[in-house]
Amino acid sequence: MAQKTPEQINEDLLRPLSGTSGRYLIVLAFLAGIVIAALCSFFWQVYAGLGVSGLRSPVFWGFYITNFVFWIGLSHAGTLISAILRLANATWRRPVTRCAEVITVFALSIGATFPVIHLGRPWLAFWLFPYPSERGIWPNIRSPLLWDFFAINTYLISSVTFLLLPMLPDLALVRDRAAGWKKKVYSVLALGWTGTPKQWNRLERAMHIMAIAVIPVAVSVHSIVSWDFAMAPVPMWHSTIFAPYFVAGAIFSGIAALILAMACLRKFLHLEEYLLPIHFENLGKLLLVMSLLWFYFVFAERLTAWYGNDPSEMTVFWVTQTGSFSPLFWLMVLCNFVIPFPLLAIKKTRTILGTSIASVTVVIGMWLERYLIIVPSLSHKYLPYSWGTYRPTWVELTITAGTFAAMVMLYMIFSKLVPIISIWELKVGLREEAHPAPALAPSHTQPNEVGAD
Amino acid sequence: MNALRSAGVNRDNIVVMSDEPFEEYSFGHAEPSVAMPWLAVLGGLVGGTGGFLLARLTQVAYPIVTGGMPIVAPFPTAIVTYELTMLGAVLTTIVTLLITAKIPKWKQELYDPEVTRGKILIAVIDPADDARADLEDRLRNAGADEIKSTGRFSAI
Amino acid sequence: MAHQWGMVIDLDRCTGCAACVVACHAENNISTVGEDQAARGRAKHWIRVERYYEGEFPDVRVKFMPVLCQQCDAAPCEPVCPTFASYHTIEGLNGQVYNRCIGTRYCANACPYNVRFFNFYNPEWDKPLNLQLNPDVSVRSVGIMEKCTFCVQRIKASEIQAEAEKRAVKDGEIQPACVQSCSPHAMVFGDLSDPQSEVSRLARSSRGTKLLGELGTQPKVTYLQRESWHGAENA
């Protein structure tokens, strides 16, 4: 990358913004079709009642909550990883951070819709908000759903600004090259960024603080999502391991999503010279660690249940291990561990293709994991007389497909509007490579003249 | 930059713009530092207090029949307080950034799109007419690429 | 002190006739959902008679157990409700305010007894069955949870009547529909805060046990174990 000049970087990374191909539009239209179908399904469900879904007694949560946990988990790809890499000052992060942060914003937005989609009376969802209500009722803060409300909104605000702040200089870059109405739009978006040292200084310090703040927020978000389950006395839910287990799983699926997004960007936007094999290699190693961590958590959870030998827990245990859910369970183990582990552990297969394959299986496996946490437990709660099974209907399938389509679609649109790789951060990296910073940087208190060019 | 300073131009009148941060260069250090982390901590404290009061007082302010069950409980209060602490810190950081970096600012008196093409803009605001030629010379000697004068100079 | 309503169900007396189920449907305007929906798990029975088969054929024994909302003192369904739809009344019932419910169904998941029911569709009554609806009980719309109330409308009616007559509510005066219709007199309802009430005396029985009491839910329904069953085993 050292041979790239700043002009080349500008040109390469702004190219995706200049136009769209026919193929792009066809794919976009196809995805939009799925999203519209999902919206129609949702409105049909609102009109007809939740009965059109496959939900039933006693499995009152199914695909929707699975998707909720899955998408919130996926959102841990971006902001969290980006913040950790920023704080660790990992120089290879520069081309990775923005495409990661975008995943967070979109996945979180999609995930946050599911608590509304799954409601029996979604038009009253605002009753969850703490506002002075004419009904004289304040929401019940003891309910984990209220914690979700606070955590997800904090996380959403943090991650949106975490994405937008370092985007300002690049938006200014686009603004200066755009014409007509586009120029106006980008002028507004760039907030009048000019690049004075003061602005740079403040931006970098603000990003540093945000990176510190956003990590505990991200951890708390998925912990609270796990507490939605762990706070209920349901077999295999009511467990102290849930919070760290969910956070680890979230980061696991998040890294997989990031690798997939990067592989697609690299291929379709021709960013071969920016998203290098080293990035996939490094993220692949992270994915490997998380795969091991995931296996460790599943093992610890199952082992504890096994030795506890509680009849109700053992019912759920056997139903997933050897019973009707066992094909899904072992598929999950295959997808989350058996396939990705060797692919990522062997250096030869830790290539772009290898990590991408591993990521596909991990995304599938982690979706299954969430399904297997929710449905087997609910369908085998205590009194055997009231056990039941669950099978989704076309409504749930369409809405689920719609969210995946929405994710890809939003990502495609975003990559055409904003440079998906942070241009200014790349340039800084470039300059640092060319002129390594002096070992003893002049301190802030010294006169300005020191170290002048 | 130094050329301008040595010509006796007040630091406040020199404007620098670039398309990437130059922390280690002289003008990068010309910025008095703002206690951003402390402001963030302060914002966090404010947010946390707000969260705590939200979780405590509102439940009491909206009494509801719970048959003797508690409506204020310690763990949920802690969780809400925590989330709003972080939200307070984040929002304070953003507001501090926006205020101290003087954005959003829609009207630019002084700007050149060349900046985002890799040039560094160094400008002197309202130079005295007789000093203009001298400043231009000094900038040229320092390696200026291009000098425009609508009351501003740019150099690379 | 406020009343603490409770129930005792004597499993020795229960014949599994399911009269309680029918009475409950009639009293509480519980809509029937039809064969298809019932097969898909959408049936709503605030009280159900669970049947458990024990032993090998031909020596099979059927054990009946009516299960209704246990009106727990430490109910898992209450704290998880974000809108206070599910709440604890002063008289110790697990109340469900239909108008507050937005249908998160969290309470139903948290309930270990699976005695909370969701309206997957708007309820319908074929004419003229709509004319037999109980005017004292609201009908529930689509998207909300409903559950056994211990026939709170009957409790309230008796309390108001007693107050008008300036007397205390008599033991046995209040009978929920299931208790009233139980011909073998397997169910007894009353005030647990009065140690002399029939329900209190029965609840203190050595045969008394709480359903899933090990979960710490502190149910207000006490089951009296089958003595004859144990006797048969021992014989």
Short mmCIF file of N, CA, C and O in Angstrom, two decimals, chain A residues 332-441:
data_model
loop_
_atom_site.label_atom_id
_atom_site.label_comp_id
_atom_site.label_asym_id
_atom_site.label_seq_id
_atom_site.Cartn_x
_atom_site.Cartn_y
_atom_site.Cartn_z
N MET A 332 -25.36 -26.85 14.23
CA MET A 332 -24.78 -25.66 14.84
C MET A 332 -23.33 -25.91 15.24
O MET A 332 -22.44 -25.10 14.95
N VAL A 333 -23.08 -27.05 15.89
CA VAL A 333 -21.71 -27.36 16.30
C VAL A 333 -20.82 -27.48 15.06
O VAL A 333 -19.69 -26.98 15.03
N LEU A 334 -21.37 -28.08 14.01
CA LEU A 334 -20.62 -28.20 12.76
C LEU A 334 -20.28 -26.82 12.21
O LEU A 334 -19.15 -26.55 11.81
N CYS A 335 -21.27 -25.94 12.20
CA CYS A 335 -21.09 -24.62 11.59
C CYS A 335 -20.22 -23.70 12.44
O CYS A 335 -19.53 -22.84 11.92
N ASN A 336 -20.29 -23.84 13.75
CA ASN A 336 -19.59 -22.90 14.61
C ASN A 336 -18.21 -23.38 15.01
O ASN A 336 -17.40 -22.59 15.48
N PHE A 337 -17.99 -24.67 14.87
CA PHE A 337 -16.71 -25.16 15.38
C PHE A 337 -16.03 -26.12 14.41
O PHE A 337 -14.91 -25.87 13.99
N VAL A 338 -16.73 -27.17 14.04
CA VAL A 338 -16.06 -28.23 13.27
C VAL A 338 -15.56 -27.72 11.93
O VAL A 338 -14.42 -28.01 11.53
N ILE A 339 -16.35 -26.91 11.23
CA ILE A 339 -15.89 -26.39 9.94
C ILE A 339 -14.92 -25.22 10.12
O ILE A 339 -13.82 -25.22 9.58
N PRO A 340 -15.31 -24.18 10.88
CA PRO A 340 -14.40 -23.02 10.92
C PRO A 340 -13.09 -23.30 11.63
O PRO A 340 -12.08 -22.71 11.26
N PHE A 341 -13.07 -24.18 12.61
CA PHE A 341 -11.84 -24.36 13.38
C PHE A 341 -10.66 -24.76 12.52
O PHE A 341 -9.65 -24.06 12.50
N PRO A 342 -10.77 -25.88 11.77
CA PRO A 342 -9.60 -26.21 10.94
C PRO A 342 -9.32 -25.16 9.87
O PRO A 342 -8.16 -24.85 9.61
N LEU A 343 -10.38 -24.59 9.28
CA LEU A 343 -10.18 -23.59 8.23
C LEU A 343 -9.36 -22.42 8.75
O LEU A 343 -8.52 -21.86 8.04
N LEU A 344 -9.62 -22.03 9.99
CA LEU A 344 -8.97 -20.85 10.52
C LEU A 344 -7.67 -21.19 11.23
O LEU A 344 -6.79 -20.34 11.37
N ALA A 345 -7.54 -22.44 11.68
CA ALA A 345 -6.34 -22.80 12.43
C ALA A 345 -5.17 -23.07 11.51
O ALA A 345 -4.02 -22.80 11.86
N ILE A 346 -5.46 -23.60 10.33
CA ILE A 346 -4.37 -23.93 9.41
C ILE A 346 -4.03 -22.69 8.60
O ILE A 346 -4.89 -22.08 7.97
N LYS A 347 -2.80 -22.31 8.63
CA LYS A 347 -2.39 -21.06 7.98
C LYS A 347 -2.72 -21.09 6.49
O LYS A 347 -3.12 -20.08 5.91
N LYS A 348 -2.58 -22.25 5.87
CA LYS A 348 -2.79 -22.35 4.43
C LYS A 348 -4.23 -22.03 4.04
O LYS A 348 -4.50 -21.53 2.94
N THR A 349 -5.16 -22.38 4.91
CA THR A 349 -6.56 -22.14 4.55
C THR A 349 -7.09 -20.85 5.15
O THR A 349 -8.24 -20.51 4.95
N ARG A 350 -6.26 -20.14 5.89
CA ARG A 350 -6.72 -18.87 6.46
C ARG A 350 -6.60 -17.77 5.40
O ARG A 350 -6.05 -16.70 5.64
N THR A 351 -7.10 -18.08 4.22
CA THR A 351 -7.06 -17.13 3.11
C THR A 351 -8.36 -16.36 3.07
O THR A 351 -9.23 -16.54 3.92
N ILE A 352 -8.50 -15.52 2.05
CA ILE A 352 -9.74 -14.77 1.92
C ILE A 352 -10.90 -15.74 1.71
O ILE A 352 -11.95 -15.62 2.35
N LEU A 353 -10.69 -16.72 0.83
CA LEU A 353 -11.75 -17.69 0.57
C LEU A 353 -12.04 -18.50 1.84
O LEU A 353 -13.19 -18.70 2.22
N GLY A 354 -10.97 -18.96 2.49
CA GLY A 354 -11.13 -19.80 3.67
C GLY A 354 -11.88 -19.08 4.78
O GLY A 354 -12.84 -19.61 5.36
N THR A 355 -11.47 -17.85 5.07
CA THR A 355 -12.15 -17.13 6.14
C THR A 355 -13.60 -16.80 5.74
O THR A 355 -14.48 -16.78 6.60
N SER A 356 -13.82 -16.57 4.45
CA SER A 356 -15.19 -16.27 4.02
C SER A 356 -16.09 -17.48 4.21
O SER A 356 -17.22 -17.35 4.69
N ILE A 357 -15.58 -18.67 3.83
CA ILE A 357 -16.39 -19.88 4.03
C ILE A 357 -16.68 -20.07 5.51
O ILE A 357 -17.82 -20.32 5.93
N ALA A 358 -15.63 -19.91 6.32
CA ALA A 358 -15.82 -20.06 7.77
C ALA A 358 -16.86 -19.06 8.27
O ALA A 358 -17.70 -19.39 9.11
N SER A 359 -16.82 -17.85 7.72
CA SER A 359 -17.76 -16.82 8.19
C SER A 359 -19.19 -17.17 7.82
O SER A 359 -20.11 -16.95 8.62
N VAL A 360 -19.38 -17.72 6.62
CA VAL A 360 -20.74 -18.11 6.22
C VAL A 360 -21.28 -19.14 7.20
O VAL A 360 -22.40 -19.02 7.71
N THR A 361 -20.47 -20.15 7.50
CA THR A 361 -20.96 -21.18 8.40
C THR A 361 -21.21 -20.61 9.79
O THR A 361 -22.16 -20.98 10.46
N VAL A 362 -20.35 -19.69 10.22
CA VAL A 362 -20.52 -19.14 11.57
C VAL A 362 -21.82 -18.33 11.64
O VAL A 362 -22.55 -18.42 12.63
N VAL A 363 -22.10 -17.55 10.58
CA VAL A 363 -23.34 -16.76 10.62
C VAL A 363 -24.55 -17.71 10.70
O VAL A 363 -25.47 -17.49 11.50
N ILE A 364 -24.53 -18.78 9.92
CA ILE A 364 -25.62 -19.75 9.98
C ILE A 364 -25.68 -20.39 11.37
O ILE A 364 -26.74 -20.48 12.01
N GLY A 365 -24.51 -20.79 11.85
CA GLY A 365 -24.45 -21.48 13.14
C GLY A 365 -24.92 -20.61 14.27
O GLY A 365 -25.63 -21.07 15.18
N MET A 366 -24.57 -19.33 14.22
CA MET A 366 -24.97 -18.46 15.32
C MET A 366 -26.47 -18.16 15.28
O MET A 366 -27.10 -17.96 16.31
N TRP A 367 -27.03 -18.12 14.08
CA TRP A 367 -28.49 -17.96 14.01
C TRP A 367 -29.16 -19.17 14.66
O TRP A 367 -30.10 -19.04 15.47
N LEU A 368 -28.63 -20.37 14.30
CA LEU A 368 -29.19 -21.59 14.90
C LEU A 368 -29.04 -21.59 16.40
O LEU A 368 -29.94 -22.03 17.13
N GLU A 369 -27.90 -21.07 16.89
CA GLU A 369 -27.67 -21.07 18.33
C GLU A 369 -28.78 -20.31 19.04
O GLU A 369 -29.32 -20.75 20.05
N ARG A 370 -29.14 -19.13 18.49
CA ARG A 370 -30.17 -18.32 19.12
C ARG A 370 -31.52 -19.03 19.09
O ARG A 370 -32.28 -19.00 20.05
N TYR A 371 -31.78 -19.70 17.95
CA TYR A 371 -33.02 -20.46 17.82
C TYR A 371 -33.05 -21.57 18.87
O TYR A 371 -34.07 -21.80 19.52
N LEU A 372 -31.91 -22.23 19.02
CA LEU A 372 -31.86 -23.37 19.94
C LEU A 372 -31.87 -22.94 21.39
O LEU A 372 -32.15 -23.74 22.28
N ILE A 373 -31.52 -21.71 21.66
CA ILE A 373 -31.64 -21.23 23.03
C ILE A 373 -33.11 -20.98 23.35
O ILE A 373 -33.59 -21.28 24.43
N ILE A 374 -33.84 -20.44 22.37
CA ILE A 374 -35.19 -19.99 22.65
C ILE A 374 -36.21 -21.13 22.57
O ILE A 374 -36.94 -21.39 23.52
N VAL A 375 -36.26 -21.81 21.43
CA VAL A 375 -37.41 -22.69 21.18
C VAL A 375 -37.42 -23.97 22.02
O VAL A 375 -38.44 -24.28 22.62
N PRO A 376 -36.30 -24.74 22.08
CA PRO A 376 -36.40 -25.98 22.86
C PRO A 376 -36.77 -25.73 24.32
O PRO A 376 -37.54 -26.50 24.91
N SER A 377 -36.25 -24.66 24.91
CA SER A 377 -36.57 -24.38 26.31
C SER A 377 -38.05 -24.07 26.48
O SER A 377 -38.71 -24.59 27.37
N LEU A 378 -38.57 -23.20 25.59
CA LEU A 378 -39.96 -22.81 25.73
C LEU A 378 -40.89 -23.98 25.47
O LEU A 378 -41.96 -24.08 26.07
N SER A 379 -40.50 -24.84 24.53
CA SER A 379 -41.43 -25.91 24.17
C SER A 379 -41.39 -27.05 25.18
O SER A 379 -42.24 -27.93 25.13
N HIS A 380 -40.42 -27.04 26.10
CA HIS A 380 -40.34 -28.11 27.09
C HIS A 380 -40.20 -27.54 28.49
O HIS A 380 -39.24 -27.82 29.21
N LYS A 381 -41.17 -26.71 28.85
CA LYS A 381 -41.13 -26.07 30.17
C LYS A 381 -41.86 -26.96 31.18
O LYS A 381 -43.03 -27.21 31.05
N TYR A 382 -41.18 -27.41 32.19
CA TYR A 382 -41.75 -28.08 33.36
C TYR A 382 -42.88 -29.08 33.06
O TYR A 382 -42.60 -30.24 32.77
N LEU A 383 -44.15 -28.67 33.14
CA LEU A 383 -45.25 -29.63 33.11
C LEU A 383 -45.37 -30.26 31.72
O LEU A 383 -45.71 -29.59 30.75
N PRO A 384 -45.11 -31.56 31.64
CA PRO A 384 -45.08 -32.20 30.30
C PRO A 384 -46.39 -32.07 29.55
O PRO A 384 -46.40 -32.07 28.32
N TYR A 385 -47.49 -31.91 30.29
CA TYR A 385 -48.79 -31.86 29.61
C TYR A 385 -48.86 -30.66 28.66
O TYR A 385 -49.54 -30.70 27.65
N SER A 386 -48.16 -29.60 28.99
CA SER A 386 -48.29 -28.38 28.19
C SER A 386 -47.13 -28.19 27.21
O SER A 386 -46.95 -27.12 26.68
N TRP A 387 -46.37 -29.23 26.98
CA TRP A 387 -45.30 -29.11 25.99
C TRP A 387 -45.90 -28.89 24.61
O TRP A 387 -47.03 -29.29 24.32
N GLY A 388 -45.11 -28.29 23.76
CA GLY A 388 -45.59 -28.06 22.40
C GLY A 388 -44.43 -27.92 21.45
O GLY A 388 -43.27 -27.86 21.86
N THR A 389 -44.73 -27.88 20.19
CA THR A 389 -43.69 -27.70 19.19
C THR A 389 -43.93 -26.39 18.46
O THR A 389 -44.97 -25.76 18.61
N TYR A 390 -42.97 -26.02 17.67
CA TYR A 390 -43.08 -24.75 16.97
C TYR A 390 -42.58 -24.93 15.54
O TYR A 390 -41.59 -25.61 15.30
N ARG A 391 -43.34 -24.37 14.62
CA ARG A 391 -42.90 -24.38 13.23
C ARG A 391 -43.28 -23.02 12.63
O ARG A 391 -44.44 -22.61 12.75
N PRO A 392 -42.32 -22.33 12.05
CA PRO A 392 -42.64 -21.00 11.52
C PRO A 392 -43.55 -21.10 10.29
O PRO A 392 -43.57 -22.12 9.61
N THR A 393 -44.30 -20.05 10.03
CA THR A 393 -45.11 -20.00 8.82
C THR A 393 -44.43 -19.09 7.80
O THR A 393 -43.39 -18.49 8.08
N TRP A 394 -45.06 -18.95 6.65
CA TRP A 394 -44.46 -18.14 5.60
C TRP A 394 -44.31 -16.68 6.03
O TRP A 394 -43.42 -15.98 5.58
N VAL A 395 -45.14 -16.24 6.97
CA VAL A 395 -45.04 -14.84 7.43
C VAL A 395 -43.69 -14.61 8.10
O VAL A 395 -42.95 -13.67 7.78
N GLU A 396 -43.35 -15.50 9.02
CA GLU A 396 -42.07 -15.35 9.71
C GLU A 396 -40.89 -15.53 8.76
O GLU A 396 -39.90 -14.81 8.85
N LEU A 397 -41.03 -16.50 7.85
CA LEU A 397 -39.93 -16.74 6.90
C LEU A 397 -39.72 -15.52 6.02
O LEU A 397 -38.58 -15.11 5.76
N THR A 398 -40.82 -14.93 5.54
CA THR A 398 -40.68 -13.76 4.67
C THR A 398 -40.06 -12.60 5.42
O THR A 398 -39.17 -11.91 4.90
N ILE A 399 -40.52 -12.38 6.63
CA ILE A 399 -39.97 -11.24 7.39
C ILE A 399 -38.49 -11.48 7.69
O ILE A 399 -37.67 -10.57 7.59
N THR A 400 -38.14 -12.73 8.02
CA THR A 400 -36.73 -13.03 8.26
C THR A 400 -35.90 -12.79 7.01
O THR A 400 -34.86 -12.12 7.05
N ALA A 401 -36.38 -13.32 5.88
CA ALA A 401 -35.66 -13.10 4.63
C ALA A 401 -35.56 -11.61 4.33
O ALA A 401 -34.54 -11.11 3.85
N GLY A 402 -36.65 -10.90 4.64
CA GLY A 402 -36.67 -9.46 4.39
C GLY A 402 -35.59 -8.72 5.15
O GLY A 402 -34.99 -7.78 4.63
N THR A 403 -35.31 -9.15 6.39
CA THR A 403 -34.29 -8.43 7.14
C THR A 403 -32.90 -8.68 6.56
O THR A 403 -32.07 -7.78 6.53
N PHE A 404 -32.67 -9.91 6.10
CA PHE A 404 -31.37 -10.17 5.48
C PHE A 404 -31.23 -9.34 4.20
O PHE A 404 -30.19 -8.74 3.95
N ALA A 405 -32.32 -9.30 3.42
CA ALA A 405 -32.28 -8.50 2.20
C ALA A 405 -32.09 -7.03 2.54
O ALA A 405 -31.31 -6.32 1.88
N ALA A 406 -32.75 -6.57 3.60
CA ALA A 406 -32.63 -5.16 3.98
C ALA A 406 -31.20 -4.83 4.36
O ALA A 406 -30.66 -3.78 4.00
N MET A 407 -30.57 -5.75 5.07
CA MET A 407 -29.17 -5.53 5.49
C MET A 407 -28.28 -5.36 4.27
O MET A 407 -27.53 -4.38 4.17
N VAL A 408 -28.37 -6.30 3.33
CA VAL A 408 -27.51 -6.22 2.13
C VAL A 408 -27.84 -4.96 1.34
O VAL A 408 -26.95 -4.24 0.87
N MET A 409 -29.13 -4.66 1.24
CA MET A 409 -29.55 -3.51 0.45
C MET A 409 -29.02 -2.22 1.05
O MET A 409 -28.44 -1.38 0.36
N LEU A 410 -29.19 -2.06 2.35
CA LEU A 410 -28.71 -0.84 3.00
C LEU A 410 -27.20 -0.71 2.84
O LEU A 410 -26.68 0.36 2.59
N TYR A 411 -26.54 -1.84 2.95
CA TYR A 411 -25.08 -1.81 2.82
C TYR A 411 -24.67 -1.41 1.41
O TYR A 411 -23.75 -0.61 1.22
N MET A 412 -25.38 -1.96 0.42
CA MET A 412 -25.07 -1.62 -0.97
C MET A 412 -25.28 -0.14 -1.21
O MET A 412 -24.48 0.54 -1.85
N ILE A 413 -26.40 0.37 -0.71
CA ILE A 413 -26.69 1.80 -0.94
C ILE A 413 -25.65 2.66 -0.25
O ILE A 413 -25.12 3.61 -0.82
N PHE A 414 -25.33 2.28 0.98
CA PHE A 414 -24.37 3.09 1.73
C PHE A 414 -23.02 3.15 1.02
O PHE A 414 -22.40 4.21 0.92
N SER A 415 -22.59 2.00 0.49
CA SER A 415 -21.28 1.98 -0.14
C SER A 415 -21.24 2.81 -1.41
O SER A 415 -20.18 3.12 -1.93
N LYS A 416 -22.42 3.17 -1.92
CA LYS A 416 -22.45 4.03 -3.10
C LYS A 416 -22.56 5.50 -2.72
O LYS A 416 -22.50 6.37 -3.57
N LEU A 417 -22.79 5.78 -1.48
CA LEU A 417 -22.99 7.18 -1.07
C LEU A 417 -21.80 7.74 -0.30
O LEU A 417 -21.54 8.94 -0.34
N VAL A 418 -21.11 6.88 0.39
CA VAL A 418 -20.02 7.33 1.26
C VAL A 418 -18.83 6.42 0.99
O VAL A 418 -19.03 5.22 0.79
N PRO A 419 -17.62 6.95 0.98
CA PRO A 419 -16.46 6.06 0.82
C PRO A 419 -16.47 5.02 1.94
O PRO A 419 -16.45 5.40 3.11
N ILE A 420 -16.49 3.76 1.56
CA ILE A 420 -16.68 2.71 2.56
C ILE A 420 -15.40 2.47 3.35
O ILE A 420 -15.40 1.80 4.37
N ILE A 421 -14.30 3.01 2.82
CA ILE A 421 -13.04 2.93 3.57
C ILE A 421 -12.66 4.36 3.91
O ILE A 421 -12.75 5.25 3.07
N SER A 422 -12.25 4.55 5.16
CA SER A 422 -11.98 5.91 5.61
C SER A 422 -10.75 6.45 4.89
O SER A 422 -9.63 5.98 5.09
N ILE A 423 -10.95 7.44 4.03
CA ILE A 423 -9.86 7.92 3.19
C ILE A 423 -8.81 8.64 4.02
O ILE A 423 -7.62 8.39 3.89
N TRP A 424 -9.28 9.52 4.91
CA TRP A 424 -8.27 10.29 5.64
C TRP A 424 -7.46 9.43 6.58
O TRP A 424 -6.26 9.63 6.75
N GLU A 425 -8.10 8.41 7.14
CA GLU A 425 -7.33 7.55 8.04
C GLU A 425 -6.29 6.75 7.27
O GLU A 425 -5.20 6.49 7.77
N LEU A 426 -6.64 6.37 6.03
CA LEU A 426 -5.67 5.67 5.19
C LEU A 426 -4.48 6.56 4.92
O LEU A 426 -3.33 6.12 4.94
N LYS A 427 -4.78 7.83 4.64
CA LYS A 427 -3.70 8.75 4.32
C LYS A 427 -2.78 8.94 5.51
O LYS A 427 -1.56 9.01 5.36
N VAL A 428 -3.38 9.02 6.69
CA VAL A 428 -2.55 9.14 7.89
C VAL A 428 -1.65 7.92 8.00
O VAL A 428 -0.44 8.04 8.24
N GLY A 429 -2.23 6.76 7.76
CA GLY A 429 -1.45 5.54 7.83
C GLY A 429 -0.31 5.58 6.83
O GLY A 429 0.83 5.20 7.12
N LEU A 430 -0.62 6.09 5.65
CA LEU A 430 0.36 6.19 4.58
C LEU A 430 1.51 7.08 4.99
O LEU A 430 2.68 6.76 4.80
N ARG A 431 1.15 8.20 5.58
CA ARG A 431 2.18 9.16 5.96
C ARG A 431 3.03 8.60 7.11
O ARG A 431 4.24 8.75 7.12
N GLU A 432 2.35 7.91 8.03
CA GLU A 432 3.11 7.36 9.15
C GLU A 432 4.09 6.31 8.67
O GLU A 432 5.17 6.17 9.21
N GLU A 433 3.67 5.58 7.63
CA GLU A 433 4.59 4.59 7.08
C GLU A 433 5.80 5.26 6.46
O GLU A 433 6.92 4.81 6.60
N ALA A 434 5.54 6.37 5.75
CA ALA A 434 6.62 7.06 5.06
C ALA A 434 7.53 7.78 6.04
O ALA A 434 8.75 7.70 5.95
N HIS A 435 6.92 8.51 6.96
CA HIS A 435 7.73 9.21 7.95
C HIS A 435 7.27 8.76 9.32
O HIS A 435 6.34 9.32 9.88
N PRO A 436 7.91 7.78 9.89
CA PRO A 436 7.50 7.35 11.23
C PRO A 436 7.63 8.51 12.20
O PRO A 436 8.56 9.30 12.12
N ALA A 437 6.66 8.61 13.06
CA ALA A 437 6.65 9.73 14.00
C ALA A 437 7.91 9.67 14.85
O ALA A 437 8.38 8.58 15.18
N PRO A 438 8.46 10.83 15.22
CA PRO A 438 9.67 10.82 16.05
C PRO A 438 9.39 10.15 17.38
O PRO A 438 8.29 10.22 17.91
N ALA A 439 10.42 9.45 17.85
CA ALA A 439 10.23 8.67 19.07
C ALA A 439 9.79 9.56 20.21
O ALA A 439 8.95 9.19 21.01
N LEU A 440 10.35 10.73 20.26
CA LEU A 440 9.98 11.65 21.33
C LEU A 440 9.20 12.78 20.70
O LEU A 440 9.78 13.74 20.19
N ALA A 441 7.93 12.67 20.74
CA ALA A 441 7.12 13.72 20.14
C ALA A 441 7.23 14.96 21.02
O ALA A 441 7.28 14.85 22.24
#
